[in-house]
mmCIF file of C-alpha atoms and ligand atoms in Angstrom:
data_model
loop_
_atom_site.group_PDB
_atom_site.id
_atom_site.type_symbol
_atom_site.label_atom_id
_atom_site.label_comp_id
_atom_site.label_asym_id
_atom_site.label_seq_id
_atom_site.Cartn_x
_atom_site.Cartn_y
_atom_site.Cartn_z
ATOM 1 C CA MET A 286 -37.450 -66.146 33.882
ATOM 2 C CA LYS A 287 -40.775 -67.708 34.825
ATOM 3 C CA ALA A 288 -43.076 -64.701 34.468
ATOM 4 C CA ILE A 289 -43.165 -61.060 33.406
ATOM 5 C CA THR A 290 -43.577 -58.659 36.310
ATOM 6 C CA GLN A 291 -44.324 -54.959 36.312
ATOM 7 C CA SER A 292 -40.770 -54.196 37.495
ATOM 8 C CA MET A 293 -39.319 -56.100 34.533
ATOM 9 C CA LEU A 294 -41.520 -54.310 32.038
ATOM 10 C CA GLY A 295 -40.779 -50.933 33.651
ATOM 11 C CA MET A 296 -37.015 -51.492 33.526
ATOM 12 C CA PHE A 297 -37.176 -52.794 29.956
ATOM 13 C CA LEU A 298 -39.027 -49.658 28.844
ATOM 14 C CA ARG A 299 -36.607 -47.349 30.692
ATOM 15 C CA CYS A 300 -33.510 -49.085 29.338
ATOM 16 C CA PRO A 301 -33.393 -52.499 27.624
ATOM 17 C CA GLN A 302 -29.642 -52.689 28.338
ATOM 18 C CA GLN A 303 -30.315 -52.307 32.067
ATOM 19 C CA PHE A 304 -33.019 -54.989 31.798
ATOM 20 C CA GLU A 305 -30.590 -57.437 30.201
ATOM 21 C CA ARG A 306 -28.012 -56.967 32.956
ATOM 22 C CA ARG A 307 -30.525 -57.230 35.779
ATOM 23 C CA TYR A 308 -32.847 -59.978 34.597
ATOM 24 C CA LEU A 309 -30.924 -62.004 32.007
ATOM 25 C CA ARG A 310 -27.357 -61.753 33.326
ATOM 26 C CA GLY A 311 -28.511 -61.711 36.958
ATOM 27 C CA GLU A 312 -26.374 -58.709 37.971
ATOM 28 C CA THR A 313 -28.385 -57.462 40.934
ATOM 29 C CA ILE A 314 -27.615 -54.030 42.374
ATOM 30 C CA PRO A 315 -29.303 -53.084 45.652
ATOM 31 C CA PRO A 316 -31.839 -50.265 45.466
ATOM 32 C CA GLY A 317 -30.999 -46.727 46.572
ATOM 33 C CA ILE A 318 -32.021 -44.985 49.783
ATOM 34 C CA ALA A 319 -35.273 -43.590 48.339
ATOM 35 C CA ALA A 320 -36.368 -47.140 47.480
ATOM 36 C CA ARG A 321 -35.374 -48.413 50.947
ATOM 37 C CA ARG A 322 -37.444 -45.600 52.487
ATOM 38 C CA GLY A 323 -40.407 -46.534 50.295
ATOM 39 C CA SER A 324 -40.114 -50.201 51.100
ATOM 40 C CA ALA A 325 -40.010 -49.515 54.884
ATOM 41 C CA THR A 326 -43.167 -47.379 54.689
ATOM 42 C CA HIS A 327 -44.774 -49.995 52.488
ATOM 43 C CA LYS A 328 -43.951 -52.725 55.025
ATOM 44 C CA ALA A 329 -45.647 -50.770 57.821
ATOM 45 C CA ALA A 330 -48.748 -50.298 55.637
ATOM 46 C CA GLN A 331 -48.736 -53.997 54.758
ATOM 47 C CA ILE A 332 -48.663 -55.009 58.439
ATOM 48 C CA ASN A 333 -51.540 -52.635 59.111
ATOM 49 C CA HIS A 334 -53.621 -53.896 56.173
ATOM 50 C CA GLU A 335 -53.062 -57.575 56.997
ATOM 51 C CA GLN A 336 -54.467 -57.226 60.490
ATOM 52 C CA LYS A 337 -57.169 -54.728 59.462
ATOM 53 C CA LEU A 338 -58.672 -57.357 57.149
ATOM 54 C CA HIS A 339 -59.905 -59.078 60.323
ATOM 55 C CA THR A 340 -59.992 -56.375 63.024
ATOM 56 C CA LYS A 341 -61.274 -53.480 60.852
ATOM 57 C CA GLU A 342 -59.095 -51.219 63.065
ATOM 58 C CA ASP A 343 -55.823 -49.451 62.291
ATOM 59 C CA LEU A 344 -52.775 -50.162 64.458
ATOM 60 C CA PRO A 345 -51.368 -47.348 66.645
ATOM 61 C CA VAL A 346 -48.971 -45.031 64.830
ATOM 62 C CA GLY A 347 -46.055 -45.952 67.126
ATOM 63 C CA ASP A 348 -46.353 -49.678 66.253
ATOM 64 C CA LEU A 349 -46.252 -48.869 62.544
ATOM 65 C CA GLN A 350 -43.296 -46.519 62.927
ATOM 66 C CA ASP A 351 -41.412 -49.280 64.790
ATOM 67 C CA ALA A 352 -42.191 -51.699 61.947
ATOM 68 C CA ALA A 353 -40.916 -49.217 59.338
ATOM 69 C CA ARG A 354 -37.739 -48.550 61.341
ATOM 70 C CA ASP A 355 -37.011 -52.265 61.855
ATOM 71 C CA HIS A 356 -37.578 -53.061 58.188
ATOM 72 C CA TYR A 357 -35.318 -50.233 56.972
ATOM 73 C CA VAL A 358 -32.468 -51.235 59.293
ATOM 74 C CA LYS A 359 -32.794 -54.951 58.429
ATOM 75 C CA GLN A 360 -32.889 -54.381 54.663
ATOM 76 C CA VAL A 361 -29.902 -52.053 54.659
ATOM 77 C CA LYS A 362 -27.925 -54.442 56.881
ATOM 78 C CA GLU A 363 -28.804 -57.676 55.091
ATOM 79 C CA GLU A 364 -29.198 -56.578 51.475
ATOM 80 C CA GLY A 365 -27.252 -53.331 51.251
ATOM 81 C CA VAL A 366 -28.078 -50.045 49.588
ATOM 82 C CA PHE A 367 -26.888 -48.353 46.401
ATOM 83 C CA ILE A 368 -25.100 -45.047 46.995
ATOM 84 C CA PRO A 369 -23.589 -43.260 43.985
ATOM 85 C CA LYS A 370 -19.761 -43.082 44.042
ATOM 86 C CA ASP A 371 -19.699 -39.306 44.400
ATOM 87 C CA ARG A 372 -21.817 -39.411 47.573
ATOM 88 C CA ILE A 373 -20.079 -42.247 49.427
ATOM 89 C CA SER A 374 -18.536 -39.783 51.898
ATOM 90 C CA GLU A 375 -22.074 -38.757 52.985
ATOM 91 C CA LYS A 376 -23.262 -42.349 53.431
ATOM 92 C CA GLU A 377 -24.094 -42.158 57.161
ATOM 93 C CA GLN A 378 -26.013 -38.864 56.894
ATOM 94 C CA LEU A 379 -27.947 -40.166 53.878
ATOM 95 C CA LEU A 380 -28.864 -43.397 55.667
ATOM 96 C CA THR A 381 -30.040 -41.503 58.757
ATOM 97 C CA ALA A 382 -32.095 -39.081 56.667
ATOM 98 C CA GLY A 383 -33.689 -42.049 54.858
ATOM 99 C CA LEU A 384 -34.607 -43.707 58.146
ATOM 100 C CA GLU A 385 -36.083 -40.516 59.603
ATOM 101 C CA ALA A 386 -38.105 -39.944 56.452
ATOM 102 C CA ALA A 387 -39.474 -43.521 56.528
ATOM 103 C CA VAL A 388 -40.658 -43.026 60.116
ATOM 104 C CA ARG A 389 -42.149 -39.587 59.394
ATOM 105 C CA LEU A 390 -43.958 -40.757 56.249
ATOM 106 C CA THR A 391 -45.337 -43.806 58.045
ATOM 107 C CA LYS A 392 -47.002 -41.426 60.511
ATOM 108 C CA LEU A 393 -48.487 -39.528 57.583
ATOM 109 C CA TYR A 394 -49.772 -42.782 56.040
ATOM 110 C CA ARG A 395 -51.392 -43.811 59.327
ATOM 111 C CA GLU A 396 -53.049 -40.460 59.968
ATOM 112 C CA SER A 397 -54.025 -39.363 56.442
ATOM 113 C CA LEU A 398 -54.576 -42.494 54.392
ATOM 114 C CA ALA A 399 -55.010 -45.636 56.499
ATOM 115 C CA PRO A 400 -58.476 -44.713 57.932
ATOM 116 C CA ALA A 401 -59.893 -44.618 54.362
ATOM 117 C CA ILE A 402 -58.659 -48.131 53.495
ATOM 118 C CA GLN A 403 -60.699 -51.198 54.464
ATOM 119 C CA PRO A 404 -58.870 -54.029 52.715
ATOM 120 C CA THR A 405 -60.414 -56.995 50.972
ATOM 121 C CA LEU A 406 -57.192 -58.266 49.318
ATOM 122 C CA VAL A 407 -53.725 -57.751 50.825
ATOM 123 C CA GLU A 408 -50.416 -58.787 49.235
ATOM 124 C CA GLU A 409 -52.283 -61.044 46.842
ATOM 125 C CA GLN A 410 -50.069 -62.671 44.234
ATOM 126 C CA LEU A 411 -51.900 -62.796 40.905
ATOM 127 C CA SER A 412 -50.771 -64.553 37.758
ATOM 128 C CA LEU A 413 -52.384 -64.274 34.352
ATOM 129 C CA ASP A 414 -51.842 -66.283 31.181
ATOM 130 C CA VAL A 415 -52.277 -63.877 28.276
ATOM 131 C CA GLY A 416 -51.375 -66.415 25.595
ATOM 132 C CA LEU A 417 -47.707 -65.365 25.385
ATOM 133 C CA ASP A 418 -44.468 -67.272 26.182
ATOM 134 C CA LEU A 419 -44.683 -66.243 29.861
ATOM 135 C CA PRO A 420 -47.568 -65.289 32.168
ATOM 136 C CA LEU A 421 -47.886 -61.844 33.746
ATOM 137 C CA GLN A 422 -47.433 -61.845 37.505
ATOM 138 C CA GLY A 423 -47.741 -59.253 40.250
ATOM 139 C CA THR A 424 -48.521 -58.830 43.920
ATOM 140 C CA ILE A 425 -51.388 -56.466 44.693
ATOM 141 C CA ASP A 426 -50.542 -54.383 47.794
ATOM 142 C CA VAL A 427 -54.140 -53.761 48.750
ATOM 143 C CA LEU A 428 -57.606 -53.699 47.201
ATOM 144 C CA THR A 429 -60.353 -52.163 49.321
ATOM 145 C CA GLU A 430 -63.909 -53.332 49.936
ATOM 146 C CA ALA A 431 -65.054 -50.428 47.739
ATOM 147 C CA HIS A 432 -62.913 -51.887 44.895
ATOM 148 C CA TRP A 433 -60.361 -49.072 45.165
ATOM 149 C CA LEU A 434 -56.794 -49.876 44.147
ATOM 150 C CA PRO A 435 -54.533 -47.362 45.924
ATOM 151 C CA ASP A 436 -50.817 -47.496 45.113
ATOM 152 C CA LEU A 437 -48.719 -46.133 47.966
ATOM 153 C CA LYS A 438 -45.546 -44.250 47.020
ATOM 154 C CA THR A 439 -43.027 -42.030 48.752
ATOM 155 C CA ALA A 440 -41.389 -39.085 46.977
ATOM 156 C CA ASP A 441 -39.328 -35.969 47.663
ATOM 157 C CA LYS A 442 -41.556 -33.749 45.503
ATOM 158 C CA SER A 443 -45.195 -33.653 44.446
ATOM 159 C CA LYS A 444 -45.965 -35.275 41.090
ATOM 160 C CA SER A 445 -47.981 -34.046 38.123
ATOM 161 C CA SER A 446 -51.425 -35.546 37.474
ATOM 162 C CA GLY A 447 -50.057 -37.183 34.307
ATOM 163 C CA GLU A 448 -47.999 -39.453 36.549
ATOM 164 C CA ALA A 449 -51.076 -41.509 37.461
ATOM 165 C CA ASP A 450 -52.691 -41.293 34.017
ATOM 166 C CA HIS A 451 -49.587 -42.630 32.260
ATOM 167 C CA SER A 452 -48.400 -45.139 34.836
ATOM 168 C CA LEU A 453 -47.972 -48.582 33.273
ATOM 169 C CA GLN A 454 -47.599 -49.932 36.794
ATOM 170 C CA LEU A 455 -51.194 -48.915 37.549
ATOM 171 C CA THR A 456 -52.364 -50.461 34.253
ATOM 172 C CA PHE A 457 -50.508 -53.678 35.056
ATOM 173 C CA TYR A 458 -52.040 -54.061 38.525
ATOM 174 C CA ALA A 459 -55.506 -52.817 37.557
ATOM 175 C CA GLY A 460 -55.557 -55.353 34.705
ATOM 176 C CA LEU A 461 -54.549 -58.203 37.005
ATOM 177 C CA VAL A 462 -57.326 -57.186 39.429
ATOM 178 C CA ALA A 463 -59.872 -56.927 36.583
ATOM 179 C CA HIS A 464 -59.055 -60.430 35.360
ATOM 180 C CA HIS A 465 -59.028 -61.852 38.895
ATOM 181 C CA THR A 466 -62.254 -60.267 40.168
ATOM 182 C CA GLY A 467 -64.153 -59.874 36.894
ATOM 183 C CA LYS A 468 -64.342 -56.066 37.040
ATOM 184 C CA TRP A 469 -62.045 -53.092 36.715
ATOM 185 C CA PRO A 470 -61.343 -51.234 39.964
ATOM 186 C CA GLU A 471 -63.942 -48.524 40.727
ATOM 187 C CA LYS A 472 -61.130 -46.197 41.696
ATOM 188 C CA ILE A 473 -57.389 -46.316 41.020
ATOM 189 C CA SER A 474 -54.953 -43.830 42.490
ATOM 190 C CA LEU A 475 -51.392 -43.027 43.314
ATOM 191 C CA GLU A 476 -51.227 -42.095 47.000
ATOM 192 C CA ILE A 477 -47.959 -40.228 47.335
ATOM 193 C CA LEU A 478 -46.429 -39.500 50.732
ATOM 194 C CA VAL A 479 -44.414 -36.404 49.923
ATOM 195 C CA ASN A 480 -41.336 -35.911 52.088
ATOM 196 C CA ASN A 481 -41.581 -32.118 52.356
ATOM 197 C CA LYS A 482 -40.496 -30.177 55.432
ATOM 198 C CA GLU A 483 -44.178 -30.484 56.292
ATOM 199 C CA PRO A 484 -44.973 -33.974 54.864
ATOM 200 C CA LYS A 485 -48.195 -34.167 52.896
ATOM 201 C CA LEU A 486 -50.343 -36.748 51.143
ATOM 202 C CA GLN A 487 -50.939 -36.198 47.428
ATOM 203 C CA SER A 488 -53.758 -38.278 45.881
ATOM 204 C CA LEU A 489 -53.773 -38.667 42.106
ATOM 205 C CA PRO A 490 -56.885 -40.542 40.948
ATOM 206 C CA THR A 491 -57.087 -42.058 37.480
ATOM 207 C CA THR A 492 -58.975 -44.724 35.535
ATOM 208 C CA ARG A 493 -58.108 -47.824 33.525
ATOM 209 C CA GLY A 494 -59.979 -50.074 31.118
ATOM 210 C CA PRO A 495 -59.600 -52.578 28.271
ATOM 211 C CA GLU A 496 -57.897 -50.115 25.899
ATOM 212 C CA ASP A 497 -55.143 -49.450 28.424
ATOM 213 C CA TRP A 498 -54.707 -53.191 28.912
ATOM 214 C CA ALA A 499 -54.452 -53.856 25.150
ATOM 215 C CA ASN A 500 -51.803 -51.134 24.911
ATOM 216 C CA LEU A 501 -49.803 -52.709 27.744
ATOM 217 C CA ILE A 502 -49.969 -56.142 26.115
ATOM 218 C CA LEU A 503 -48.471 -54.654 22.921
ATOM 219 C CA ARG A 504 -45.483 -53.601 25.000
ATOM 220 C CA VAL A 505 -45.178 -57.061 26.568
ATOM 221 C CA HIS A 506 -45.145 -58.550 23.035
ATOM 222 C CA LEU A 507 -42.238 -56.256 22.208
ATOM 223 C CA LEU A 508 -40.363 -57.226 25.360
ATOM 224 C CA LEU A 509 -40.695 -60.934 24.542
ATOM 225 C CA ALA A 510 -39.731 -60.404 20.898
ATOM 226 C CA GLN A 511 -36.589 -58.547 21.951
ATOM 227 C CA ILE A 512 -35.653 -61.271 24.411
ATOM 228 C CA ARG A 513 -36.027 -63.837 21.606
ATOM 229 C CA ALA A 514 -33.926 -61.678 19.269
ATOM 230 C CA GLY A 515 -31.309 -60.931 21.971
ATOM 231 C CA LEU A 516 -31.479 -57.191 21.274
ATOM 232 C CA PHE A 517 -31.045 -54.868 24.249
ATOM 233 C CA PRO A 518 -30.260 -51.328 23.110
ATOM 234 C CA PRO A 519 -29.163 -48.641 25.580
ATOM 235 C CA CYS A 520 -31.548 -45.812 26.439
ATOM 236 C CA ASP A 521 -31.015 -42.243 25.259
ATOM 237 C CA PRO A 522 -27.915 -40.932 27.106
ATOM 238 C CA GLY A 523 -29.935 -37.776 27.909
ATOM 239 C CA SER A 524 -32.540 -39.775 29.813
ATOM 240 C CA TRP A 525 -32.666 -39.143 33.589
ATOM 241 C CA VAL A 526 -32.053 -42.851 34.233
ATOM 242 C CA CYS A 527 -28.710 -42.872 32.382
ATOM 243 C CA SER A 528 -26.677 -41.274 35.147
ATOM 244 C CA PRO A 529 -24.454 -42.508 37.999
ATOM 245 C CA SER A 530 -27.145 -41.429 40.489
ATOM 246 C CA TRP A 531 -29.904 -43.554 38.991
ATOM 247 C CA CYS A 532 -28.209 -46.469 37.231
ATOM 248 C CA GLY A 533 -26.058 -48.862 39.247
ATOM 249 C CA TYR A 534 -24.529 -50.180 35.994
ATOM 250 C CA PHE A 535 -23.387 -46.739 34.834
ATOM 251 C CA TRP A 536 -19.668 -47.193 35.518
ATOM 252 C CA THR A 537 -19.506 -50.625 33.889
ATOM 253 C CA CYS A 538 -21.902 -49.942 31.005
ATOM 254 C CA LYS A 539 -20.198 -49.759 27.633
ATOM 255 C CA TYR A 540 -22.806 -47.290 26.382
ATOM 256 C CA SER A 541 -22.739 -44.686 29.182
ATOM 257 C CA LEU A 542 -21.041 -41.312 28.568
ATOM 258 C CA LYS A 543 -18.634 -41.530 31.517
ATOM 259 C CA TRP A 544 -16.558 -38.550 30.431
ATOM 260 C CA ARG A 545 -19.554 -36.129 30.449
HETATM 261 S S1 LIG B 11 -25.753 -46.642 31.972
HETATM 262 FE FE1 LIG B 11 -27.447 -45.943 30.695
HETATM 263 S S2 LIG B 11 -27.432 -47.295 28.895
HETATM 264 FE FE2 LIG B 11 -26.185 -48.268 30.483
HETATM 265 S S3 LIG B 11 -27.572 -49.663 31.561
HETATM 266 FE FE3 LIG B 11 -27.555 -47.720 32.682
HETATM 267 S S4 LIG B 11 -29.265 -46.542 31.869
HETATM 268 FE FE4 LIG B 11 -28.824 -48.173 30.412
#
């Protein structure tokens, strides 16, 4: 491990046992269809933002949908996808539904969100030494000229407003931006492309500041201390993550309740 990323911290907080298998033992499991859908939509947005830095114009919706489609197909083919054992028989329908959703949500991004974003930083990798064993590192999707840090997500249902207020991911990225640019983002938000029958954009604005950052650093201290101690407890078996649908290690994890 050369740095602590937001994904590492997030997985450690969800389940330290899962963190150990993924990041210390190197047992990589491909992401599920929802993550592949999100990554395809994200790729289309990235392509749009990269060129918009210079042109100040959004690309046509069809070009972005093609980019999302190509990325989804390539990722599934080259890197695979995690499908829970009990849904293997539906694999083809699930993959097709994921692809259709990625294309539909990319259209929503282009029409509802893209016109409001004029990027100043796109896919910027930031690293920050916080005086611990490892630096913090993350790639900022996009920061706008108005110093707005929007975080694009896809989801099957709308989220509660607490989702943005409590997101450590937003704290992580907002803190990296604050240290890189010298000021906290003026606006921070989750921009959720909701895959309803009638897809809709849900914007959840929030704020971050030094107190949030100090709280996050406390958690990073704990992560590093546990790595040093070699202690990786399992999460609560009642947690949503501890199920065959959400944890790729479920069937080989000595702590999971496989008989339930
Ligand atoms: S099965 Fe449960 S305890 Fe085991 S790694 Fe997955 S989430 Fe953690």
